[in-house]
XYZ file of C-alpha atoms in Angstrom:
579
model
C -95.236 92.903 -197.725
C -92.947 92.392 -200.848
C -94.012 90.777 -203.246
C -90.718 88.805 -205.280
C -91.115 87.769 -209.364
C -88.449 87.723 -211.512
C -87.309 84.693 -212.823
C -89.242 83.275 -209.416
C -91.810 83.969 -206.780
C -92.326 84.131 -203.449
C -93.665 86.880 -201.486
C -92.922 88.153 -197.326
C -94.542 89.438 -194.747
C -93.361 91.371 -191.753
C -96.007 92.111 -189.075
C -95.369 95.398 -186.345
C -94.670 92.806 -183.829
C -92.131 91.047 -185.660
C -93.850 88.140 -187.108
C -92.587 86.994 -190.922
C -94.915 84.829 -192.594
C -93.836 83.356 -195.988
C -95.414 82.143 -199.311
C -93.957 80.516 -202.726
C -89.868 80.510 -203.216
C -89.830 76.804 -203.261
C -88.580 76.757 -206.766
C -89.785 75.819 -210.406
C -90.096 71.986 -209.502
C -92.833 72.710 -206.437
C -93.944 76.329 -207.283
C -92.599 79.470 -208.594
C -95.912 80.190 -210.135
C -95.784 83.749 -211.946
C -92.089 83.981 -212.006
C -91.007 84.380 -215.359
C -89.766 80.621 -215.889
C -93.243 79.953 -214.711
C -94.899 82.104 -217.771
C -91.762 80.445 -220.159
C -92.691 77.162 -219.350
C -96.682 77.865 -219.381
C -96.010 79.355 -222.760
C -94.210 76.485 -224.635
C -96.591 73.429 -222.942
C -99.065 75.785 -224.678
C -98.400 75.649 -227.758
C -96.904 71.612 -227.230
C -100.071 70.490 -225.953
C -102.281 72.667 -228.360
C -100.465 71.131 -231.566
C -100.750 67.555 -229.727
C -104.609 67.635 -229.127
C -103.496 67.522 -225.141
C -105.603 71.326 -224.410
C -106.893 73.249 -226.545
C -105.704 76.159 -226.273
C -108.160 79.100 -225.640
C -106.349 81.585 -228.155
C -104.109 81.201 -231.360
C -100.458 79.588 -230.112
C -98.615 80.847 -233.891
C -97.588 84.355 -232.632
C -95.978 83.065 -229.226
C -94.519 79.416 -231.404
C -92.692 82.251 -233.687
C -91.521 83.775 -230.450
C -90.237 80.399 -228.968
C -88.523 79.216 -232.495
C -86.188 82.561 -232.488
C -85.609 82.534 -228.267
C -84.224 79.383 -228.504
C -83.373 79.227 -232.265
C -85.538 76.327 -233.395
C -87.747 75.420 -236.521
C -88.887 71.927 -234.569
C -90.817 70.915 -231.135
C -88.311 68.355 -231.365
C -85.388 71.168 -231.374
C -86.963 72.156 -227.810
C -85.887 69.446 -225.851
C -81.639 69.413 -225.480
C -83.686 72.771 -223.288
C -85.809 70.967 -221.574
C -83.663 68.097 -220.973
C -79.873 67.863 -221.018
C -79.438 71.866 -221.692
C -81.292 73.280 -219.375
C -81.323 76.524 -218.183
C -83.780 77.927 -216.114
C -82.552 81.886 -216.684
C -82.560 81.895 -220.353
C -86.143 79.761 -219.808
C -87.000 82.835 -218.535
C -85.962 85.510 -220.870
C -88.233 84.208 -223.465
C -90.848 86.671 -220.832
C -89.155 89.487 -222.117
C -90.173 88.771 -225.437
C -93.684 87.470 -224.004
C -93.922 90.567 -222.712
C -94.135 92.285 -226.022
C -96.442 89.989 -227.299
C -98.519 91.033 -225.201
C -98.845 94.677 -225.319
C -98.451 94.494 -229.001
C -102.087 92.392 -228.283
C -101.555 89.235 -228.702
C -104.343 86.893 -226.493
C -102.536 83.707 -225.897
C -99.387 85.974 -224.496
C -101.559 88.167 -222.619
C -104.039 85.071 -221.463
C -100.808 83.431 -219.713
C -100.088 87.340 -218.705
C -103.230 87.474 -216.970
C -103.232 83.763 -215.034
C -99.558 85.279 -213.754
C -101.553 87.787 -212.204
C -103.599 85.698 -210.831
C -100.655 83.389 -209.539
C -98.909 86.696 -207.662
C -102.166 88.003 -206.156
C -102.748 84.608 -204.642
C -99.646 85.067 -202.538
C -101.418 88.283 -201.246
C -104.146 86.703 -200.419
C -102.357 84.013 -198.413
C -100.377 85.829 -196.015
C -103.319 89.379 -195.670
C -105.160 86.869 -194.414
C -102.285 86.852 -191.493
C -102.803 90.349 -190.621
C -105.069 92.942 -188.946
C -104.023 96.001 -190.568
C -107.053 97.251 -192.914
C -104.474 98.935 -195.160
C -101.192 96.500 -196.215
C -98.631 98.121 -198.603
C -97.126 95.244 -200.702
C -93.926 96.176 -202.164
C -93.473 94.110 -205.541
C -89.848 93.926 -207.156
C -88.727 91.705 -209.706
C -89.049 92.091 -213.419
C -92.004 90.498 -213.768
C -93.966 93.467 -212.405
C -92.474 95.250 -215.015
C -95.329 94.384 -217.649
C -97.737 95.509 -214.743
C -100.733 96.011 -217.737
C -100.972 92.541 -218.769
C -101.377 91.634 -215.722
C -103.491 93.775 -214.196
C -106.655 91.868 -214.825
C -105.633 88.610 -213.749
C -105.208 89.839 -210.084
C -107.541 91.734 -209.646
C -110.111 89.618 -210.355
C -108.360 87.326 -208.223
C -108.115 89.407 -205.299
C -112.204 90.116 -205.855
C -112.612 86.282 -205.854
C -111.308 86.255 -203.136
C -112.768 88.996 -201.353
C -109.885 90.799 -199.734
C -111.329 92.757 -197.705
C -107.906 95.733 -196.974
C -106.702 97.928 -199.008
C -103.122 97.452 -201.144
C -100.967 99.912 -202.367
C -99.105 98.204 -205.006
C -95.749 100.007 -204.974
C -92.728 100.005 -206.628
C -89.185 101.395 -205.366
C -87.050 103.954 -206.620
C -84.125 103.152 -204.630
C -81.563 100.179 -203.479
C -82.941 97.612 -201.243
C -80.001 97.844 -199.286
C -81.571 100.619 -197.387
C -84.406 98.277 -196.355
C -82.073 95.983 -195.098
C -80.429 99.058 -193.716
C -82.841 99.975 -191.983
C -83.947 96.875 -190.289
C -80.450 96.393 -189.230
C -80.730 99.948 -187.398
C -84.570 98.532 -185.519
C -82.484 95.411 -184.163
C -80.505 97.306 -182.084
C -83.244 99.813 -180.892
C -81.436 102.567 -183.214
C -84.336 105.103 -184.318
C -83.904 105.816 -188.160
C -87.025 107.952 -190.271
C -89.342 106.689 -192.495
C -89.460 108.678 -195.461
C -91.933 106.492 -197.454
C -92.883 109.036 -200.664
C -89.150 109.643 -200.815
C -87.913 106.576 -202.213
C -91.510 104.193 -203.355
C -93.773 104.959 -205.684
C -97.434 103.389 -205.411
C -98.507 102.032 -208.824
C -101.925 100.671 -208.387
C -104.479 100.579 -204.945
C -107.228 98.091 -204.128
C -109.961 99.149 -202.281
C -112.652 96.155 -202.052
C -115.419 99.583 -201.612
C -114.352 99.647 -205.290
C -115.419 96.487 -205.975
C -118.349 96.231 -204.216
C -119.979 99.829 -204.258
C -119.647 100.786 -201.017
C -118.332 104.400 -202.160
C -119.124 105.697 -198.253
C -115.907 103.822 -196.932
C -113.446 106.450 -196.195
C -110.313 105.930 -198.100
C -107.768 106.736 -196.572
C -104.391 106.632 -198.505
C -102.890 109.021 -201.605
C -100.966 108.436 -203.948
C -98.325 109.794 -203.299
C -97.675 107.330 -200.620
C -98.127 108.428 -197.329
C -100.518 106.683 -195.017
C -103.440 108.737 -193.288
C -105.253 107.415 -190.519
C -103.601 103.923 -189.733
C -101.478 103.735 -186.799
C -98.014 101.631 -188.382
C -100.582 100.265 -191.171
C -101.332 97.802 -188.489
C -97.929 96.219 -189.422
C -94.146 96.635 -190.804
C -94.576 96.146 -194.898
C -91.921 95.262 -196.787
C -88.464 95.142 -195.380
C -86.758 95.773 -199.097
C -85.817 99.368 -199.146
C -88.684 101.939 -198.939
C -87.264 103.123 -195.619
C -85.545 107.206 -195.738
C -81.679 106.474 -194.521
C -81.130 110.314 -196.011
C -81.142 111.900 -192.148
C -78.380 109.831 -190.166
C -77.287 106.815 -193.024
C -75.223 106.933 -195.788
C -76.458 105.218 -199.089
C -73.308 102.746 -200.073
C -74.244 104.218 -203.385
C -74.794 107.561 -204.128
C -76.865 107.849 -206.948
C -76.293 111.274 -208.185
C -72.794 110.538 -208.703
C -73.741 108.257 -211.419
C -76.004 111.435 -213.075
C -74.851 112.054 -216.706
C -73.460 108.945 -217.921
C -76.115 107.620 -219.458
C -75.871 110.444 -221.653
C -72.361 110.120 -221.886
C -71.927 106.591 -222.484
C -75.143 106.205 -224.230
C -73.251 104.928 -227.806
C -75.056 102.187 -229.239
C -78.355 104.562 -228.723
C -77.209 107.302 -230.491
C -76.191 105.032 -233.265
C -79.917 103.272 -234.071
C -80.980 107.165 -233.897
C -78.755 107.167 -236.850
C -79.735 104.063 -238.302
C -82.702 102.224 -237.832
C -85.563 104.367 -240.262
C -83.519 102.560 -243.190
C -84.586 99.149 -241.909
C -87.588 97.413 -243.097
C -89.086 93.768 -242.533
C -88.941 91.589 -245.341
C -91.983 88.415 -244.892
C -92.256 85.621 -248.109
C -95.733 84.363 -248.712
C -97.626 81.128 -251.034
C -99.081 82.995 -252.869
C -101.163 79.639 -253.178
C -101.283 78.498 -249.414
C -103.636 79.621 -246.296
C -102.399 80.231 -242.974
C -104.686 77.619 -240.705
C -104.730 79.711 -238.091
C -103.913 83.276 -239.335
C -106.855 82.642 -242.633
C -104.204 84.642 -243.919
C -101.261 83.697 -247.024
C -98.376 81.245 -245.436
C -96.050 82.618 -243.963
C -92.538 80.810 -245.183
C -90.004 83.145 -244.093
C -89.260 86.317 -243.082
C -85.901 88.653 -242.844
C -84.263 91.965 -242.772
C -83.424 94.577 -244.760
C -82.524 98.216 -245.015
C -82.992 100.869 -247.617
C -80.022 101.982 -249.712
C -81.267 103.911 -251.962
C -84.238 106.803 -251.710
C -86.446 105.221 -255.297
C -87.053 102.282 -252.617
C -84.273 100.298 -253.689
C -83.689 97.572 -250.712
C -80.204 95.282 -249.684
C -80.798 92.031 -248.088
C -79.724 88.559 -248.419
C -80.558 86.321 -250.772
C -82.474 83.171 -248.565
C -84.543 85.171 -247.148
C -85.935 86.205 -250.463
C -85.117 83.324 -252.668
C -88.056 81.081 -252.911
C -90.549 78.861 -254.863
C -92.132 80.855 -258.223
C -95.524 81.127 -255.958
C -93.662 83.200 -253.347
C -94.735 86.886 -252.840
C -92.552 88.891 -251.290
C -93.749 92.318 -249.057
C -92.184 94.730 -246.963
C -93.017 96.739 -244.072
C -91.262 100.341 -243.561
C -90.830 102.184 -239.657
C -93.262 103.989 -240.799
C -95.777 100.767 -240.238
C -96.586 100.678 -244.420
C -96.496 97.339 -246.406
C -95.401 97.009 -249.741
C -95.323 94.258 -252.617
C -91.745 94.339 -253.598
C -90.082 92.528 -256.581
C -86.736 90.748 -256.643
C -83.811 92.555 -258.710
C -80.970 90.916 -258.644
C -80.020 87.850 -256.167
C -76.860 85.535 -256.149
C -77.345 82.702 -253.820
C -73.655 81.953 -253.892
C -73.209 85.032 -251.968
C -75.958 84.692 -250.698
C -77.066 88.644 -251.786
C -80.191 90.044 -252.764
C -82.022 93.512 -254.217
C -85.642 93.878 -253.488
C -87.269 97.423 -255.341
C -91.092 98.603 -253.568
C -92.623 101.743 -255.208
C -92.096 104.039 -253.070
C -90.028 107.447 -253.279
C -88.105 110.011 -251.113
C -87.291 107.018 -248.272
C -84.403 107.174 -245.800
C -80.769 105.579 -246.884
C -78.844 103.733 -244.749
C -75.638 104.817 -245.114
C -72.538 102.473 -246.417
C -69.486 102.553 -245.452
C -66.296 100.232 -245.114
C -64.753 97.154 -243.949
C -60.844 97.660 -245.783
C -60.085 99.217 -242.347
C -62.729 97.389 -239.618
C -60.789 96.212 -236.555
C -61.015 92.897 -234.076
C -62.219 94.493 -231.136
C -64.443 97.482 -232.594
C -67.850 97.864 -231.508
C -70.385 96.783 -234.172
C -74.271 96.855 -233.885
C -76.690 94.666 -236.251
C -80.262 95.835 -235.968
C -82.778 93.965 -237.382
C -87.179 92.402 -237.403
C -87.175 89.326 -235.961
C -90.523 88.569 -235.633
C -92.571 91.093 -237.220
C -90.765 92.781 -233.807
C -89.223 96.307 -235.525
C -85.631 97.566 -234.800
C -84.589 95.071 -232.587
C -80.610 95.801 -232.018
C -77.883 93.805 -230.632
C -74.306 94.144 -230.251
C -70.629 92.854 -229.215
C -67.143 93.588 -231.162
C -65.717 92.122 -234.202
C -64.011 89.249 -233.743
C -62.041 88.653 -236.908
C -62.203 90.576 -239.708
C -60.437 87.873 -242.005
C -63.093 84.304 -241.854
C -62.417 82.786 -245.292
C -65.154 82.323 -247.503
C -63.780 78.984 -248.607
C -64.879 78.250 -244.856
C -67.672 80.020 -244.824
C -69.588 78.935 -248.705
C -68.678 81.517 -250.750
C -67.504 79.731 -253.671
C -64.767 83.324 -254.297
C -62.124 82.728 -252.005
C -61.377 85.697 -252.834
C -64.280 87.208 -250.642
C -63.526 87.057 -246.555
C -67.113 87.685 -243.904
C -66.923 89.402 -240.893
C -67.173 87.069 -237.585
C -68.662 89.228 -234.466
C -70.305 87.987 -231.408
C -73.240 90.130 -231.831
C -76.319 88.018 -231.730
C -77.364 87.512 -235.126
C -80.960 85.551 -235.672
C -83.251 84.116 -238.788
C -84.908 87.296 -238.507
C -82.204 89.861 -238.205
C -80.761 88.314 -241.220
C -80.407 90.632 -243.978
C -80.162 93.866 -241.986
C -77.312 95.953 -241.506
C -74.169 96.117 -239.245
C -73.451 99.347 -238.783
C -70.674 100.524 -236.666
C -70.699 103.560 -234.432
C -70.503 106.167 -237.451
C -73.791 105.024 -237.549
C -72.281 103.543 -241.284
C -73.422 99.696 -242.362
C -70.120 97.892 -243.054
C -72.167 94.129 -243.241
C -74.883 92.933 -243.651
C -76.242 90.187 -241.247
C -75.857 87.177 -242.508
C -76.072 84.190 -239.749
C -75.074 82.535 -236.398
C -72.865 79.521 -235.936
C -73.844 79.078 -232.373
C -73.685 81.453 -229.339
C -71.139 83.796 -230.058
C -70.112 83.063 -233.221
C -72.180 85.414 -236.045
C -71.324 86.291 -239.569
C -72.132 88.928 -241.683
C -70.788 89.306 -245.576
C -68.061 92.654 -245.504
C -69.913 95.910 -247.185
C -66.761 96.440 -249.552
C -68.291 92.795 -251.214
C -71.876 94.255 -251.361
C -70.884 96.376 -253.379
C -69.273 95.074 -255.833
C -71.813 93.201 -255.995
C -74.566 96.035 -256.376
C -71.927 97.614 -259.015
C -72.002 94.060 -261.359
C -76.107 94.339 -261.276
C -76.104 97.591 -262.241
C -76.613 96.699 -265.677
C -79.775 93.928 -265.947
C -78.310 91.053 -267.304
C -80.255 87.294 -268.409
C -80.716 85.668 -265.363
C -79.236 81.441 -265.847
C -81.781 79.461 -264.338
C -79.944 76.905 -261.530
C -80.559 74.696 -259.554
C -82.043 75.068 -256.728
C -81.527 73.249 -252.772
C -83.433 75.773 -250.748
C -80.891 75.695 -247.830
C -78.294 77.968 -245.839
C -75.350 76.723 -245.271
C -71.331 76.174 -243.493
C -67.964 75.158 -244.743
C -67.445 72.657 -240.633
C -63.368 73.862 -241.045
C -61.609 71.467 -238.357
C -61.314 75.205 -236.444
C -65.389 74.862 -236.803
C -65.761 70.996 -235.971
C -63.882 71.691 -232.891
C -65.898 74.802 -231.446
C -68.946 72.367 -232.297
C -67.639 69.943 -230.488
C -67.159 71.674 -227.589
C -69.887 73.403 -227.604
C -72.764 70.460 -228.053
C -71.300 66.856 -226.443
C -73.776 64.804 -228.271
C -72.380 66.155 -231.460
C -70.242 62.696 -233.015
C -66.593 63.000 -232.552
C -65.877 60.902 -235.567
C -67.512 63.698 -237.595
C -64.247 65.004 -239.758
C -66.015 67.090 -242.846
C -69.338 68.060 -243.607
C -71.577 70.755 -244.227
C -73.381 72.346 -241.728
C -77.230 73.002 -242.417
C -77.874 76.600 -240.781
C -81.285 77.779 -241.826
C -83.945 74.927 -244.745
C -86.352 77.765 -246.467
C -90.225 76.441 -246.146
C -91.381 74.505 -249.150
C -88.270 73.953 -250.825
C -86.925 70.710 -251.826
C -84.746 70.822 -249.363
C -87.847 70.970 -247.138
C -90.285 68.116 -249.003
C -86.921 65.933 -248.849
C -86.783 65.721 -245.064
C -84.017 68.066 -244.959
C -83.865 69.640 -241.103
C -81.661 72.749 -239.839
C -78.990 71.529 -237.895
C -78.278 68.502 -239.650
C -74.812 67.733 -240.387
C -74.103 67.355 -244.941
C -70.821 64.415 -245.264
C -71.814 63.299 -248.641
C -74.109 63.521 -251.813
C -74.449 60.969 -254.560
C -71.770 58.714 -252.295
C -68.712 61.660 -252.756
C -67.550 63.409 -249.491
C -68.555 67.305 -249.491
C -65.970 69.032 -247.258
C -67.512 72.694 -248.756
C -69.939 74.550 -250.134
C -68.042 74.116 -253.018
C -68.372 71.234 -253.921
C -72.601 70.949 -253.381
C -72.313 73.523 -256.013
C -70.294 72.047 -258.096
C -72.536 68.496 -257.379
C -75.311 70.698 -258.394
C -74.407 72.465 -261.680
C -72.913 68.940 -262.945
C -75.596 65.923 -262.654
C -79.295 66.321 -263.197
C -82.161 64.595 -261.694
C -82.510 63.328 -257.771
C -79.396 63.128 -255.174
C -78.334 60.858 -252.398
C -77.917 62.680 -249.173
C -76.109 61.130 -246.412
C -75.990 63.131 -243.401
C -75.608 63.073 -239.185
C -78.901 64.383 -237.349
C -77.687 64.508 -233.718
C -75.841 60.819 -233.437
C -78.526 58.998 -236.332
C -76.577 58.084 -239.838
C -79.801 59.076 -242.094
C -80.230 58.900 -245.460
C -82.616 61.411 -248.304
C -83.267 61.758 -251.639
C -83.884 65.327 -252.691
C -84.787 66.530 -256.300
C -83.632 69.995 -256.730
C -85.568 72.529 -259.436
C -84.668 75.154 -261.413
C -84.668 78.251 -259.841
């Protein structure tokens, strides 16, 4: 028997007399139970239904919701609608399952519950086909990415097998070779060419289900062995599985010689080498509201999170200003790679350059070496490291697209500053973390992602200037504060956004893209949302972020905001705070 669970799911049984039976495989609208898309869909639906009050989730949903938000780059449930309709992509949905699996292995109850349900669904496929066989023992070849999460599938699967009173023994195995070898064996069998089978060499048993172990009858003789041999049952009653645990070593030369690849992993694994050198200095940063409680957890409400990296062994940490600058009652917490958590003080910040330093009361910390961005070249490999969603040392890699993206285009008031543009994904969670070259040196600080394949980092040479300027603490000047991260919409960025988002109005010629809104900030309270495009403030057109800074400095009182949200024109009133 073959049980396949990747993006979708299906199962197949081929008996010793040549009969073939299928179960599932009807696509995501009619089936795919237990597949990655099914799991992801169930997770999203659980959160939405719980909030709507349609079906109350049996377990807290906040961790799953955070993973969903990060995966789809969404802040609200409404932001998920394009992914469910116009921009629906089954594979993208299914990709959420990898993150849910990580959450389940960390102990999240809702994720574990969903994976147990997936295990039950996959067991139902096995039960349906096992009834068509007279064999006393069946081998189930388990293929597809979902089976990699066996530990969290297992409870649901065993419960289903027990409930349906499966009478035969089952051996769940995973392949150690290409499935093409099984296809070759079937082809040889078709022309009556005898090829020997060596189950032990090409598959590994990872679980054995025995009805006698369930009903307590210890007298039933157990004929199978963990090494894959099936003793005492002729032909297993069925030719179980055609995907490829058959040995072709004696009569067939495999199309891919696995030994030829030996050593490549060690030779070319340069990304892992960079991470090994750099990751210990990367920290997770969480901002909580000291006066508000999360109804789900009973703990202080988390209002922002991001990453940073240690640059001095006495506890000095570098990050983005938008990660840590919040309302006055906010508490900044830093978690190190050893798992310890420390309350941090904000030493310096600059909202216009989006840089900040924190300090924690710990000595002897591992530090990140600061390189130089002056000699950075387009096409050079870089690695973005961070801790999105409380998941430590999450790594993405890409190449430098441009080293000369003008700061005036992207929101820095100092027009001499340029950004590094890269296709390495930068999300809310790894903002503030380091952008590292292949020498393990920080050459930038992750700042923002505009859309898929377009992310920006602040060059480390400018960061060094910021650090030098603040060696001696100067008096802080109160500034009017909105609580947003923003991006100037230059003609080139506008064109790129319109190409990637057909719903974007074609008549927008200028404006500011709101990339992030800090919870509890004036912008948040005034109704501004990520993805909004601000086109006017107090009746005056805005073309870049410098215009917004100038308006904040030259006015008092509330601001009248004209913005575009999707295809709608909206009008908001926001009262900035002094900060």
